[in-house]
CSV table of C-alpha atoms in Angstrom, one decimal:
chain,number,residue,atom,x,y,z
T,116,UNK,CA,-32.3,35.8,-14.3
T,117,UNK,CA,-30.4,37.0,-16.9
T,118,UNK,CA,-29.8,35.1,-20.2
T,119,UNK,CA,-27.0,35.3,-22.7
T,120,UNK,CA,-26.3,33.4,-26.0
T,121,UNK,CA,-23.2,31.6,-27.2
T,122,UNK,CA,-21.5,29.9,-30.0
T,123,UNK,CA,-20.4,26.6,-29.1
T,124,UNK,CA,-17.9,25.0,-31.7
T,125,UNK,CA,-18.9,21.4,-33.1
T,126,UNK,CA,-17.9,18.8,-30.6
T,127,UNK,CA,-18.3,21.0,-27.7
T,128,UNK,CA,-21.1,21.7,-25.2
T,129,UNK,CA,-21.0,24.1,-22.1
T,130,UNK,CA,-20.9,22.9,-18.6
T,131,UNK,CA,-21.3,24.7,-15.6
T,132,UNK,CA,-18.3,24.2,-12.9
T,133,UNK,CA,-17.4,25.4,-9.6
T,134,UNK,CA,-14.1,27.0,-9.4
T,135,UNK,CA,-12.7,28.7,-6.4
T,136,UNK,CA,-16.2,29.3,-5.2
T,137,UNK,CA,-17.6,30.8,-8.3
T,138,UNK,CA,-19.7,29.3,-11.3
T,139,UNK,CA,-18.2,29.4,-14.3
T,140,UNK,CA,-19.0,28.4,-18.0
T,141,UNK,CA,-16.6,26.1,-19.2
T,142,UNK,CA,-16.4,24.3,-23.0
T,143,UNK,CA,-15.9,20.1,-22.5
T,144,UNK,CA,-16.4,17.7,-25.5
T,145,UNK,CA,-19.2,16.6,-26.3
T,146,UNK,CA,-19.7,13.0,-26.0
T,147,UNK,CA,-20.7,11.1,-29.0
T,148,UNK,CA,-22.6,7.7,-28.6
T,149,UNK,CA,-20.8,5.0,-30.9
T,150,UNK,CA,-23.7,2.5,-31.7
T,151,UNK,CA,-21.3,0.2,-33.5
T,152,UNK,CA,-21.2,-3.4,-32.4
T,153,UNK,CA,-18.4,-3.7,-29.6
T,154,UNK,CA,-16.5,-6.0,-32.2
T,155,UNK,CA,-16.5,-3.3,-34.7
T,156,UNK,CA,-15.4,-0.6,-31.9
T,157,UNK,CA,-12.6,-2.7,-30.2
T,158,UNK,CA,-10.3,-4.2,-32.7
T,159,UNK,CA,-6.8,-3.9,-30.5
T,160,UNK,CA,-5.6,-3.5,-27.1
T,161,UNK,CA,-5.5,0.3,-27.2
T,162,UNK,CA,-9.3,0.4,-28.3
T,163,UNK,CA,-10.1,-1.6,-24.9
T,164,UNK,CA,-8.4,0.8,-22.9
T,165,UNK,CA,-10.4,3.5,-24.4
T,166,UNK,CA,-13.6,1.5,-23.9
T,167,UNK,CA,-12.8,1.0,-20.2
T,168,UNK,CA,-11.8,4.7,-19.8
T,169,UNK,CA,-15.2,5.6,-20.9
T,170,UNK,CA,-16.8,3.3,-18.2
T,171,UNK,CA,-14.5,4.0,-15.9
T,172,UNK,CA,-16.4,6.7,-13.9
T,173,UNK,CA,-19.5,4.2,-13.5
T,174,UNK,CA,-17.4,0.7,-13.5
T,175,UNK,CA,-15.2,0.2,-10.4
T,176,UNK,CA,-13.9,-2.9,-12.2
T,177,UNK,CA,-13.0,-0.9,-15.5
T,178,UNK,CA,-11.0,1.6,-13.5
T,179,UNK,CA,-9.3,-1.2,-11.0
T,180,UNK,CA,-7.8,-3.0,-14.1
T,181,UNK,CA,-6.7,0.2,-16.0
T,182,UNK,CA,-4.6,1.5,-12.8
T,183,UNK,CA,-3.2,-2.0,-12.3
T,184,UNK,CA,-1.7,-1.8,-15.7
T,185,UNK,CA,-0.8,1.2,-15.7
T,186,UNK,CA,1.0,1.1,-12.8
T,187,UNK,CA,2.7,-2.1,-13.2
T,188,UNK,CA,3.2,-2.2,-16.9
T,189,UNK,CA,6.9,-1.1,-17.0
T,190,UNK,CA,7.8,-3.3,-14.0
T,191,UNK,CA,6.6,-6.9,-15.0
T,192,UNK,CA,9.5,-8.8,-16.5
T,193,UNK,CA,7.7,-11.9,-17.7
T,194,UNK,CA,5.8,-11.5,-21.1
T,195,UNK,CA,2.9,-13.6,-19.9
T,196,UNK,CA,2.2,-11.8,-16.9
T,197,UNK,CA,1.6,-8.5,-19.0
T,198,UNK,CA,-0.3,-10.3,-21.6
T,199,UNK,CA,-2.7,-11.8,-19.0
T,200,UNK,CA,-3.0,-8.1,-17.6
T,201,UNK,CA,-4.0,-6.9,-21.2
T,202,UNK,CA,-6.2,-9.7,-21.9
T,203,UNK,CA,-8.3,-8.9,-18.7
T,204,UNK,CA,-8.6,-5.4,-20.2
T,205,UNK,CA,-9.8,-6.7,-23.4
T,206,UNK,CA,-12.5,-9.3,-21.8
T,207,UNK,CA,-13.8,-6.1,-19.9
T,208,UNK,CA,-14.0,-4.2,-22.5
T,209,UNK,CA,-15.3,-6.7,-24.9
T,210,UNK,CA,-18.2,-8.0,-22.7
T,211,UNK,CA,-19.2,-4.4,-21.9
T,212,UNK,CA,-19.8,-4.6,-17.9
T,213,UNK,CA,-20.9,-8.4,-17.9
T,214,UNK,CA,-18.9,-10.4,-15.2
T,215,UNK,CA,-19.2,-14.1,-14.9
T,216,UNK,CA,-21.5,-14.9,-11.6
T,217,UNK,CA,-20.6,-18.5,-11.6
T,218,UNK,CA,-24.2,-19.3,-10.8
T,219,UNK,CA,-26.5,-22.5,-11.9
T,220,UNK,CA,-27.5,-22.2,-15.7
T,221,UNK,CA,-25.0,-19.5,-16.3
T,222,UNK,CA,-23.3,-19.9,-19.6
T,223,UNK,CA,-19.8,-18.6,-20.0
T,224,UNK,CA,-18.0,-18.7,-23.6
T,225,UNK,CA,-13.7,-19.1,-23.9
T,226,UNK,CA,-11.7,-19.1,-27.2
T,227,UNK,CA,-9.7,-22.0,-28.1
T,228,UNK,CA,-6.5,-22.6,-29.7
T,229,UNK,CA,-5.4,-26.0,-30.9
T,230,UNK,CA,-1.9,-27.0,-30.7
T,231,UNK,CA,-0.2,-28.7,-33.7
T,232,UNK,CA,3.2,-30.2,-33.8
T,233,UNK,CA,5.4,-29.2,-36.8
T,234,UNK,CA,4.9,-32.6,-38.8
T,235,UNK,CA,1.0,-32.4,-38.2
T,236,UNK,CA,0.9,-28.8,-39.3
T,237,UNK,CA,2.6,-29.8,-42.7
T,238,UNK,CA,0.2,-32.5,-43.4
T,239,UNK,CA,-2.9,-29.7,-43.4
T,240,UNK,CA,-3.8,-28.7,-46.6
T,241,UNK,CA,-3.8,-24.8,-47.2
T,242,UNK,CA,-7.6,-24.6,-46.5
T,243,UNK,CA,-6.9,-26.2,-42.9
T,244,UNK,CA,-3.7,-23.9,-42.4
T,245,UNK,CA,-5.8,-20.7,-43.0
T,246,UNK,CA,-8.4,-22.0,-40.4
T,247,UNK,CA,-5.9,-23.3,-38.0
T,248,UNK,CA,-3.1,-20.8,-37.4
T,249,UNK,CA,-3.8,-18.5,-34.5
T,250,UNK,CA,-7.8,-18.6,-35.1
T,251,UNK,CA,-10.7,-20.5,-33.8
T,252,UNK,CA,-12.1,-22.9,-36.1
T,253,UNK,CA,-15.8,-23.6,-37.3
T,254,UNK,CA,-14.9,-26.8,-37.7
T,255,UNK,CA,-16.9,-29.3,-35.2
T,256,UNK,CA,-14.0,-31.4,-34.4
T,257,UNK,CA,-13.7,-31.7,-30.3
T,258,UNK,CA,-10.2,-29.9,-30.1
T,259,UNK,CA,-10.7,-27.0,-32.3
T,260,UNK,CA,-10.8,-23.6,-31.0
T,261,UNK,CA,-8.5,-21.2,-28.8
T,262,UNK,CA,-8.2,-22.0,-25.0
T,263,UNK,CA,-7.8,-25.8,-24.2
T,264,UNK,CA,-4.5,-26.6,-25.5
T,265,UNK,CA,-3.9,-30.1,-25.8
T,266,UNK,CA,-0.9,-32.4,-26.6
T,267,UNK,CA,-0.6,-36.1,-26.9
T,268,UNK,CA,2.5,-38.4,-27.0
T,269,UNK,CA,2.4,-42.3,-27.1
T,270,UNK,CA,-0.1,-43.2,-24.2
T,271,UNK,CA,0.7,-39.8,-22.1
T,272,UNK,CA,-1.9,-36.8,-22.6
T,273,UNK,CA,-1.8,-33.3,-21.2
T,274,UNK,CA,-4.2,-30.1,-21.3
T,275,UNK,CA,-4.2,-26.6,-20.2
T,276,UNK,CA,-7.1,-24.2,-19.7
T,277,UNK,CA,-7.2,-20.5,-19.1
T,278,UNK,CA,-8.9,-19.1,-16.1
T,279,UNK,CA,-12.6,-18.9,-15.9
T,280,UNK,CA,-12.2,-14.9,-15.5
T,281,UNK,CA,-11.4,-14.9,-19.0
T,282,UNK,CA,-14.7,-15.7,-19.9
T,283,UNK,CA,-17.3,-14.1,-22.5
T,284,UNK,CA,-20.9,-13.5,-22.6
T,285,UNK,CA,-21.6,-14.8,-25.6
T,286,UNK,CA,-19.9,-17.2,-28.4
T,287,UNK,CA,-19.5,-14.8,-30.9
T,288,UNK,CA,-17.4,-12.6,-28.6
T,289,UNK,CA,-15.4,-15.5,-27.6
T,290,UNK,CA,-14.7,-16.4,-31.3
T,291,UNK,CA,-13.9,-12.9,-32.3
T,292,UNK,CA,-11.5,-12.5,-29.3
T,293,UNK,CA,-9.7,-15.6,-30.1
T,294,UNK,CA,-9.3,-14.2,-33.9
T,295,UNK,CA,-8.9,-10.5,-33.2
T,296,UNK,CA,-6.3,-11.1,-29.9
T,297,UNK,CA,-4.3,-13.9,-31.2
T,298,UNK,CA,-1.0,-12.5,-30.3
T,299,UNK,CA,-2.4,-11.7,-26.8
T,300,UNK,CA,-3.4,-15.3,-26.2
T,301,UNK,CA,-0.2,-16.7,-27.5
T,302,UNK,CA,1.7,-14.3,-25.2
T,303,UNK,CA,-0.3,-15.5,-22.2
T,304,UNK,CA,-0.6,-19.4,-23.0
T,305,UNK,CA,2.9,-20.4,-24.7
T,306,UNK,CA,6.2,-19.6,-23.2
T,307,UNK,CA,8.3,-17.7,-25.5
T,308,UNK,CA,11.0,-19.3,-27.1
T,309,UNK,CA,14.7,-18.4,-26.2
T,310,UNK,CA,15.0,-17.4,-30.0
T,311,UNK,CA,11.9,-16.5,-31.5
T,312,UNK,CA,13.3,-16.6,-34.9
T,313,UNK,CA,14.2,-19.9,-34.7
T,314,UNK,CA,12.4,-23.0,-36.2
């Protein structure tokens, strides 16, 4: 067998490939393992897409989610459906392959929002406003968070919960997602106003 020596540019590696019945050497990008925590790697929806593209070859769910989004995003007219698709991608990327199995003793975590009326919001201190608006809180108050939306008026009450598929494997990931991706959650949960600039 003959041996040859090649100079390979940084960030590339040589891979032998079959092309038209011939074996040829091809320069391909070298994969660099990113050991940072997932919360440092995924800060935007685009980061989540990149993470799933890397997982796509060995993860059928990742491939399906990206394919569904890419083939439908331009045809979806309602904002909440597009936000839902984005959230499925974000959740899958942050969970790094974990999916809820709905088994006994399995824990799943969700971000929560607390819904305030304008009057309630005005009564909050500046510290409370900073903690409450589009963020999950660290307060132990029962309604703090990002997913269970409650509204009470007189003796009636209503509640709304996100689907169980938007679950996270840890409490920390749920808190992070609620803060980092608040806009996507808001687009999914709340109906947009006719005039978004109105009071």
